Each structure stands twice: as structure tokens, then as C-alpha cells.
Coordinates of C-alpha atoms in Angstrom, one line a residue:
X1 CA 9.9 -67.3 -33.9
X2 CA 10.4 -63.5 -34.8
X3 CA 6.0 -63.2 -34.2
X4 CA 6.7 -64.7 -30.7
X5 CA 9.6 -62.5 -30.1
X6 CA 7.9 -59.7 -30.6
X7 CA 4.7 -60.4 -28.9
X8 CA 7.2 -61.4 -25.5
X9 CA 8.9 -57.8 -26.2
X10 CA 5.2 -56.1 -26.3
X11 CA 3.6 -58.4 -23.0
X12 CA 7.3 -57.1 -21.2
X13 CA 6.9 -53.2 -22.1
X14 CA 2.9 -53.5 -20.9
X15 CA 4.0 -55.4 -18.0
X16 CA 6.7 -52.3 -17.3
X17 CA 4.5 -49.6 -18.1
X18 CA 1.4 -50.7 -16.0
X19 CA 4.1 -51.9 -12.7
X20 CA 5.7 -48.2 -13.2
X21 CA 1.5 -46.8 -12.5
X22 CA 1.2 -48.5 -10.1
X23 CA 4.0 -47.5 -7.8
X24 CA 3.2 -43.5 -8.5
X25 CA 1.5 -42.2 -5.7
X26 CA -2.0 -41.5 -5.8
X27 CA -3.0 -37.7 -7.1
X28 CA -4.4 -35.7 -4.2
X29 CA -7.7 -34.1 -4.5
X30 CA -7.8 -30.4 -4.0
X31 CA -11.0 -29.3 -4.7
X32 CA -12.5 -29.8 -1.2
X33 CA -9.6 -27.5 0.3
X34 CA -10.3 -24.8 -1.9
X35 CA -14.4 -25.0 -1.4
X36 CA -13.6 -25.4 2.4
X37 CA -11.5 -22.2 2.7
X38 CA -13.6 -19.3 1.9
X39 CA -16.2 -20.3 4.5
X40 CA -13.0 -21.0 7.3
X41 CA -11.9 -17.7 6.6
X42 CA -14.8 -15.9 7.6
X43 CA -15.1 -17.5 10.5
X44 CA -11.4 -16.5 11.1
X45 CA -12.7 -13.1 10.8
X46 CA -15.8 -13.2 12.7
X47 CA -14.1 -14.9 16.2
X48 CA -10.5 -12.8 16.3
X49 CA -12.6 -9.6 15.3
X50 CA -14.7 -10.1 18.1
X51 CA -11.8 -11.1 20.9
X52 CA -9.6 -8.5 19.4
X53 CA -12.3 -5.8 19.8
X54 CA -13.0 -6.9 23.4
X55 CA -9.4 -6.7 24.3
X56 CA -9.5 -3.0 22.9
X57 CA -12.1 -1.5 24.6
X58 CA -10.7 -2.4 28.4
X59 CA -7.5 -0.8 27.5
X60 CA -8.7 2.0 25.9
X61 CA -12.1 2.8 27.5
X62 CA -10.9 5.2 30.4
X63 CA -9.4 7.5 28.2
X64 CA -12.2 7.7 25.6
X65 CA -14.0 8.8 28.5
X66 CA -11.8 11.2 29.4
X67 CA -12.1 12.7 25.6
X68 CA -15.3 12.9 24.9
X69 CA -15.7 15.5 28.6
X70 CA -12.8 17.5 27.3
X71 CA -14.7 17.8 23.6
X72 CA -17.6 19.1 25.9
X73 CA -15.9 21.4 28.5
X74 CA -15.1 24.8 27.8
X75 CA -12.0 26.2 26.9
X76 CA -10.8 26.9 30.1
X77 CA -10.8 23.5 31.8
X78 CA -10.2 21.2 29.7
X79 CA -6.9 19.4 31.5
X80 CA -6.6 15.9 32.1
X81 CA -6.5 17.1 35.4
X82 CA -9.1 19.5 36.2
X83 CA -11.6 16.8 34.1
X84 CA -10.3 14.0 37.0
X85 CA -10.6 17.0 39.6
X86 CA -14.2 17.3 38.2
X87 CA -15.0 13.4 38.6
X88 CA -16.8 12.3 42.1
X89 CA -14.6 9.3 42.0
X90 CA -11.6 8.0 40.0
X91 CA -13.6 5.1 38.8
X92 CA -16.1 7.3 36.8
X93 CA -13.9 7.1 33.8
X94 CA -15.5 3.7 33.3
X95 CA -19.1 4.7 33.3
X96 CA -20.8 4.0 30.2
X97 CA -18.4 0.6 29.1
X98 CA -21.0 -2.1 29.4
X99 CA -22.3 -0.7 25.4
X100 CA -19.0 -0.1 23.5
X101 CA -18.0 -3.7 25.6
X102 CA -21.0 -5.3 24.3
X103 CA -21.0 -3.6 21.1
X104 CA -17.0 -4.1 20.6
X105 CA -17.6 -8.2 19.7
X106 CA -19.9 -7.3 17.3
X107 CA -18.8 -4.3 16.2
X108 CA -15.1 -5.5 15.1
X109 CA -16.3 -9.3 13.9
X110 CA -18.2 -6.7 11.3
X111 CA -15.2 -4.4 10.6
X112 CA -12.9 -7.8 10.1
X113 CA -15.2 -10.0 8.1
X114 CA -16.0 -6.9 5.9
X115 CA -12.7 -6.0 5.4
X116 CA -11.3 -9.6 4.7
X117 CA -14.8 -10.3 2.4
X118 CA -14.2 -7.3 0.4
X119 CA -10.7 -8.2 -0.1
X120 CA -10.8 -12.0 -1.1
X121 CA -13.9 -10.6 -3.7
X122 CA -11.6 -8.1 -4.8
X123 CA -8.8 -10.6 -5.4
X124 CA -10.8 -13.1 -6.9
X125 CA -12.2 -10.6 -9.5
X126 CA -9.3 -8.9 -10.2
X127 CA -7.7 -9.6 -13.6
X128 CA -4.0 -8.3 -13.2
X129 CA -3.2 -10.5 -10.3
X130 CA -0.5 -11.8 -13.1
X131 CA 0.9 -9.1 -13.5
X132 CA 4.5 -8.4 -13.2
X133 CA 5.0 -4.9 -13.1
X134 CA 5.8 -3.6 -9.3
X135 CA 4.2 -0.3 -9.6
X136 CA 1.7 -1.6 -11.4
X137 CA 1.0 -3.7 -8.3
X138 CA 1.5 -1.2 -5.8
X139 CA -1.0 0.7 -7.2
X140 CA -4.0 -1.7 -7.7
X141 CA -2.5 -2.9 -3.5
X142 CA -3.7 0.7 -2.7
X143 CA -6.7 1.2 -4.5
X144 CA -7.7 -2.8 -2.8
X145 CA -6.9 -0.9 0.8
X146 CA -8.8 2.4 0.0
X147 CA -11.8 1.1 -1.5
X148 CA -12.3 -1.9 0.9
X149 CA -11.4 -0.1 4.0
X150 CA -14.2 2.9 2.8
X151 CA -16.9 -0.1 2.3
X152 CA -15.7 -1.8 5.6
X153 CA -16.1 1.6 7.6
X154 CA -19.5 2.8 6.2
X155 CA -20.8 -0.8 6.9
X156 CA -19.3 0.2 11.0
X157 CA -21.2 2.7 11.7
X158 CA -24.9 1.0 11.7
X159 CA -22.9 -0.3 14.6
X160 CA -20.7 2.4 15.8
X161 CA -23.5 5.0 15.3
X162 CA -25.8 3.7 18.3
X163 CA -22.8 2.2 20.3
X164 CA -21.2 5.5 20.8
X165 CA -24.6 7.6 21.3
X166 CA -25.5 5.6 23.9
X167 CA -22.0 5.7 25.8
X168 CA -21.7 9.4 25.4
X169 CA -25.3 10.0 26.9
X170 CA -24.2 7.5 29.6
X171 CA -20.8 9.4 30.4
X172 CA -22.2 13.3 30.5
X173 CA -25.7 11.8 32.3
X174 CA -24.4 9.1 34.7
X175 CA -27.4 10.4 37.0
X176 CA -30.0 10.0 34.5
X177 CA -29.6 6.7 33.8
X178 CA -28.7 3.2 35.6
X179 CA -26.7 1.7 33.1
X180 CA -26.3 1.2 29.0
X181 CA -29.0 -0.7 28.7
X182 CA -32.0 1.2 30.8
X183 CA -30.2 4.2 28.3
X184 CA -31.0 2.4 25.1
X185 CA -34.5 1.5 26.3
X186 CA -35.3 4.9 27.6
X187 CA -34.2 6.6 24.3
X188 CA -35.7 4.2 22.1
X189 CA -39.1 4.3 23.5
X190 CA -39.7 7.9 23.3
X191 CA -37.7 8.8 19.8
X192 CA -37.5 5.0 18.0
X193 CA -34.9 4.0 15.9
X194 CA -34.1 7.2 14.3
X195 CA -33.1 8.6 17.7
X196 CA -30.6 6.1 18.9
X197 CA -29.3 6.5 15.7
X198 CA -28.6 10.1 15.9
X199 CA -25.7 11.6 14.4
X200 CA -25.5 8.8 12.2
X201 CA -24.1 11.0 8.8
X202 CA -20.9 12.2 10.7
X203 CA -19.9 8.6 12.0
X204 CA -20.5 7.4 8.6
X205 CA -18.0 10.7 7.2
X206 CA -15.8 9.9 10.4
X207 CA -15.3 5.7 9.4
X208 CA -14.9 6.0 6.5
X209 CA -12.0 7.7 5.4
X210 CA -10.9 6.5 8.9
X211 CA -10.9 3.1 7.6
X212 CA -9.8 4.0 3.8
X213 CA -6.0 5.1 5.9
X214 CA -6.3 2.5 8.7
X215 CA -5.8 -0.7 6.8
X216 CA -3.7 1.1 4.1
X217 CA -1.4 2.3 6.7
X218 CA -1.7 -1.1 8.8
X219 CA -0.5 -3.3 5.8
X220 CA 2.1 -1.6 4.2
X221 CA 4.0 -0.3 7.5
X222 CA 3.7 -4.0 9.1
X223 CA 5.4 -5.3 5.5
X224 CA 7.7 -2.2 5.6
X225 CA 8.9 -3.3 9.1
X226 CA 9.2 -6.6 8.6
X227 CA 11.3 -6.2 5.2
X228 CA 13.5 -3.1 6.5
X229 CA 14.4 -4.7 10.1
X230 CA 15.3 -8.0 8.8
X231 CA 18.6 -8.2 9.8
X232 CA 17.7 -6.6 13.0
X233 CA 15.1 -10.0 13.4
X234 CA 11.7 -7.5 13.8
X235 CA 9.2 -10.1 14.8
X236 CA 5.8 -10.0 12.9
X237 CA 4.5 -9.8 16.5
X238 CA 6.6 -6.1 16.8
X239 CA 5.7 -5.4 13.4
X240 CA 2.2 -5.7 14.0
X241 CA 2.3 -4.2 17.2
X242 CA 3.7 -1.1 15.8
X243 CA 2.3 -0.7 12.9
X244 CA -1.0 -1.3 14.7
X245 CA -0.7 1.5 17.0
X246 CA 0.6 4.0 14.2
X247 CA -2.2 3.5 11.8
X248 CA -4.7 3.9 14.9
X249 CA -3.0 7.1 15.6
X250 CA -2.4 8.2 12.4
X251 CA -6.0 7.5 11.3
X252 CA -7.6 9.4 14.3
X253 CA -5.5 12.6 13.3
X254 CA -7.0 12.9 10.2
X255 CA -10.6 12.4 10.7
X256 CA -10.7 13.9 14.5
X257 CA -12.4 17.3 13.8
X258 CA -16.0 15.3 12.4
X259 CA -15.6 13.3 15.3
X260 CA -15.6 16.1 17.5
X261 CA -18.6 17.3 15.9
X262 CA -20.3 13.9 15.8
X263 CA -19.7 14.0 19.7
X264 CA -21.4 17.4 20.1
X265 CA -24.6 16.1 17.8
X266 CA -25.0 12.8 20.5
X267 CA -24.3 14.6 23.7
X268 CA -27.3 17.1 22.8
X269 CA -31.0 16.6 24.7
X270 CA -33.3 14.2 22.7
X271 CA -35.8 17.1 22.3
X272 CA -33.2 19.6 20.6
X273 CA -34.7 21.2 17.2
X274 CA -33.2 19.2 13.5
X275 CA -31.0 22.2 12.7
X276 CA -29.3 22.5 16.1
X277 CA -27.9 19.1 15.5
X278 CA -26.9 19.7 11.9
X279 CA -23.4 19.1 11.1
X280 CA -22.7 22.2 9.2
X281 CA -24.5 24.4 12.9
X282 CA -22.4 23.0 14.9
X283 CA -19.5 23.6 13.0
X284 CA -19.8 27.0 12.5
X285 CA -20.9 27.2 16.2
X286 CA -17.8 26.0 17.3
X287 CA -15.8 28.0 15.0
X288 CA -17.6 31.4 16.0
X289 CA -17.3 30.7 19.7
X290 CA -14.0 29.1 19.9
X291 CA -12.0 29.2 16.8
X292 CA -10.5 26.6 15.2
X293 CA -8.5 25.2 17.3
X294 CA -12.0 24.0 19.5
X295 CA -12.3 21.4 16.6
X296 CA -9.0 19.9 18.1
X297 CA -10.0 19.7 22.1
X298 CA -8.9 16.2 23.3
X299 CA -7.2 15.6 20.3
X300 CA -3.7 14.7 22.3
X301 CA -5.8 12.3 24.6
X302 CA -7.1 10.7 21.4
X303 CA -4.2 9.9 19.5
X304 CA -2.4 8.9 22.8
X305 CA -5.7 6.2 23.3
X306 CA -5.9 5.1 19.7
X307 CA -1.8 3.8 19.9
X308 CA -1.9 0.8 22.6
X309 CA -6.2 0.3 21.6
X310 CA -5.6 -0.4 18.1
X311 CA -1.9 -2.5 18.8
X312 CA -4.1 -4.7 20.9
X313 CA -6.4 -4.9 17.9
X314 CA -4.9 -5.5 15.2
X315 CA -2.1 -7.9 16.7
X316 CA -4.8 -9.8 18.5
X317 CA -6.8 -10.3 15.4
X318 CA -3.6 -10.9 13.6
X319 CA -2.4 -13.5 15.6
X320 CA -5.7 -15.3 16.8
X321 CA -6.3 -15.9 13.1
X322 CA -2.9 -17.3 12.9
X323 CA -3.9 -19.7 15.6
X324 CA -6.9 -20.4 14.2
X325 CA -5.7 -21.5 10.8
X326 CA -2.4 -23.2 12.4
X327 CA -4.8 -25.4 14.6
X328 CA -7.8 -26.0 11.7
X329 CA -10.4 -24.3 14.0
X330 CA -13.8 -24.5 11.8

């Protein structure tokens, strides 16, 4: 009687123990997410970089145009208004948009998947992601930003390099040639690769220190915002929209003199002699003819452009990818 006992104890405990497995619900499988994600993301990256660069150039295009005949003028007519006094027709500030337009898709997919590569390599290799000290983090944050913002802008500039050579030749020569794309054709028949490339070296120097503040300042403003104004309810939309346009601004300022020079390099003839074009020549040209303060012409203009240009940007892109992930877009 005690055997059977115990064996009706044991058969009731089995019976409780495989019911109770039964009822839990089933483990879900997580591995398929995670090898899924990395691929999504750059796709993320590629179609809001591309949208958000579109959307950039048509608000920002008439008054790059308007800089880059005040870098070229002479000191003493460089005004907005004497360069729109200047102008056959009001609409000429939009010569030259069909290549940064057709370059901007391209050009900011590869700015936005570099960036947001670089980073998710970065974070998967980095070691101290455990780590609990603040500084600590803030520190590895800004060395993240810095060094994947300098990669991400030298990697710009095999685009932005032709791009803007291209639209500066098409804005001081609107007579010379029909459009963007006879331009490109015309140059790279008679000097090849090398020449539509020209004044490659000061776009890269330009982009990317550019780049190393633009995301640095983008991310920790947009956080700053969003953690300071609280209580005031600061949207992420206003937070990117401001921080956007800051770091645009704030970016330009500091690398606007090499840009300047780069501009000087592309606007020269085809046929001009390898030290003309040199960085360090037309520097000191400038500073020997005009002083100093040359190496700042249309520099008002351009930090006035760069704030509602890079706003659109970076909240486009911000929010597209958003969208994109809210909706499962592959």
C-alpha cells in the first residue's frame, strides 16, 4: 500500500509539472530581428538621406548662388544687392541647380549611411558600452561623433568635389554652357577625371572637420533641448529643427575660409597653370590683395543659408527614418 502510495504521489507531481509547461507561453525567437536590423537600417539611411538632401537644396540653392558671386566679386560690390542688380533676371540665382539637385540624393544617402555605418561599427566594437561612469561616457560619445563625422565627410567629397565644380562653373559661365550636364561633358572630355575633380584636397579639408562639429553639435544640442525644455514640452520635431539649423551654421563658421578658397580653385579656367590653383597661392593671393578679411566675403549669406538648409535636413532625415521604422519599410 505505502509502494502504491508513493508511486500515485510521483504520477500526480509529473502530471503537475508537465500541465504547468504546457500552459507557459511559447519563447519567442529573436535571432531573426536582430540579423534583420542592420540591413533595415541602412536602408533607413540611404532613402531619408536622399529625400532629406533633396528637400535641402530647393531651399537653400538661391542663396548658395548668391555666395559663391560675392566670394568672386571684388571688394567693392559685393552686396546682396548690387550682386541681384548685376543679375539679367531674378531667376538666375537658380542657374546651375539641376547638379547639386541631382547630386543632393546621392550625395546625402552617402553622408547618412556613412555616418550611421560608422556608428553602429563603432558601437558594436566598443568595449566600455557597460560602463557606468558619465564622463567616462561623454567622452567616448564625443570621440564616436568626431571620428565618425571626419570618416563620413572625407567619404562626401568624391561627391561633393565634382558636384560643386560643376555648379560653380555653371553659375559664373551661364553663357558657356546649356546646362549641368553639357558642363560635366564638356569638362570631362577635354581634362578627364582629374579635372572635374579639381579642387578636390580643399573640399576634402573643408568636410571634414565640417562634419567632425556637425553631428557632434547636432546630437548633443538636440538631447540638450529636449532634456532642458522638458517642462516647457520642446518637441523632438523643435529640437531637431533647432539644433539642425545651429550645427549647420555653427559648422560653416568654422571651416568657411577653405571653402572660400576651394571656390576660387573651381571657378578658375580649365587651362590655368598647377600652381595658380594651389591652395597655399591663392591664399596668400587673397591675403596680399585683400587682407584678411577677403577670406570671409559671403560669409553672412552663408551662415544665414546653412540654418533653414540643414533644419530641413536633419529633421527630414530624422523623422522619415522615424516613419520608416514605425511603419517596417524594408
Amino acid at each position: 500500500m505505502e509502494s502504491k502510495s508513493t508511486t500515485n504521489q510521483t504520477t500526480q507531481q509529473l502530471t503537475r509539472h508537465v500541465t504547468a509547461a504546457l500552459q507557459q507561453p511559447p519563447r519567442r525567437v529573436t535571432t531573426t530581428t536582430v540579423v534583420q536590423q542592420k540591413p533595415t537600417n541602412a536602408i533607413h539611411d540611404l532613402l531619408a538621406g536622399g529625400i532629406a538632401g533633396s528637400a535641402g537644396i530647393f531651399v537653400g540653392h538661391p542663396l548658395d548662388s548668391l555666395k559663391v558671386r560675392m566670394q568672386m566679386s571684388g571688394g567693392g560690390g559685393s552686396s546682396i544687392r548690387t550682386i541681384l542688380s548685376q543679375s539679367s533676371t531674378l531667376g538666375s540665382v537658380w542657374n546651375g541647380l539641376p547638379a547639386p539637385l541631382a547630386g543632393a540624393a546621392a550625395l546625402n544617402a552617402c553622408i547618412f549611411l556613412t555616418y550611421g555605418s560608422t556608428t553602429r561599427l563603432w558601437d558594436k566594437y566598443d568595449t566600455t558600452n557597460g560602463n557606468n561612469n558619465n564622463n567616462d561616457d561623454d567622452s567616448k560619445s564625443l570621440a564616436k561623433e568626431a571620428i565618425c563625422g571626419g570618416i563620413t565627410g572625407f567619404v562626401s567629397s568624391f561627391i561633393m568635389c565634382p558636384t560643386e565644380h560643376i555648379k560653380t562653373k555653371q553659375q559664373l559661365n551661364a553663357t558657356m554652357y546649356r546646362n549641368s550636364f553639357h558642363a560635366t561633358q564638356q569638362i570631362f572630355t577635354t581634362h578627364g577625371f582629374v579635372g572635374l575633380n579639381r579642387g578636390f584636397v580643399a573640399t576634402a579639408i573643408r568636410q571634414s572637420p565640417g562634419f567632425c562639429v556637425y553631428f557632434g553639435t547636432y546630437e548633443r544640442l538636440k538631447d540638450s533641448l529636449m532634456q532642458t525644455h522638458n517642462k516647457l514640452k520642446c518637441s523632438q520635431l523643435l529640437a531637431s529643427i533647432l539644433a539642425g539649423g545651429f550645427a549647420g551654421s555653427f559648422s560653416w563658421a568654422i571651416v568657411y575660409p577653405i571653402d572660400l578658397i576651394k571656390s576660387r580653385i573651381q571657378a578658375l579656367p580649365m587651362d590655368c597653370s598647377k600652381n595658380d590653383r594651389s591652395i597655399v597661392h591663392i591664399g596668400k593671393s587673397i591675403l596680399k590683395e585683400s587682407g584678411w578679411k577677403a577670406l570671409y566675403r559671403g560669409f553672412g549669406i552663408t551662415v544665414l543659408r546653412a540654418f533653414p538648409v540643414n533644419a530641413v535636413i536633419l529633421t527630414t532625415h530624422s523623422e522619415l527614418r522615424g516613419l520608416f521604422e514605425r511603419t517596417h519599410v524594408r
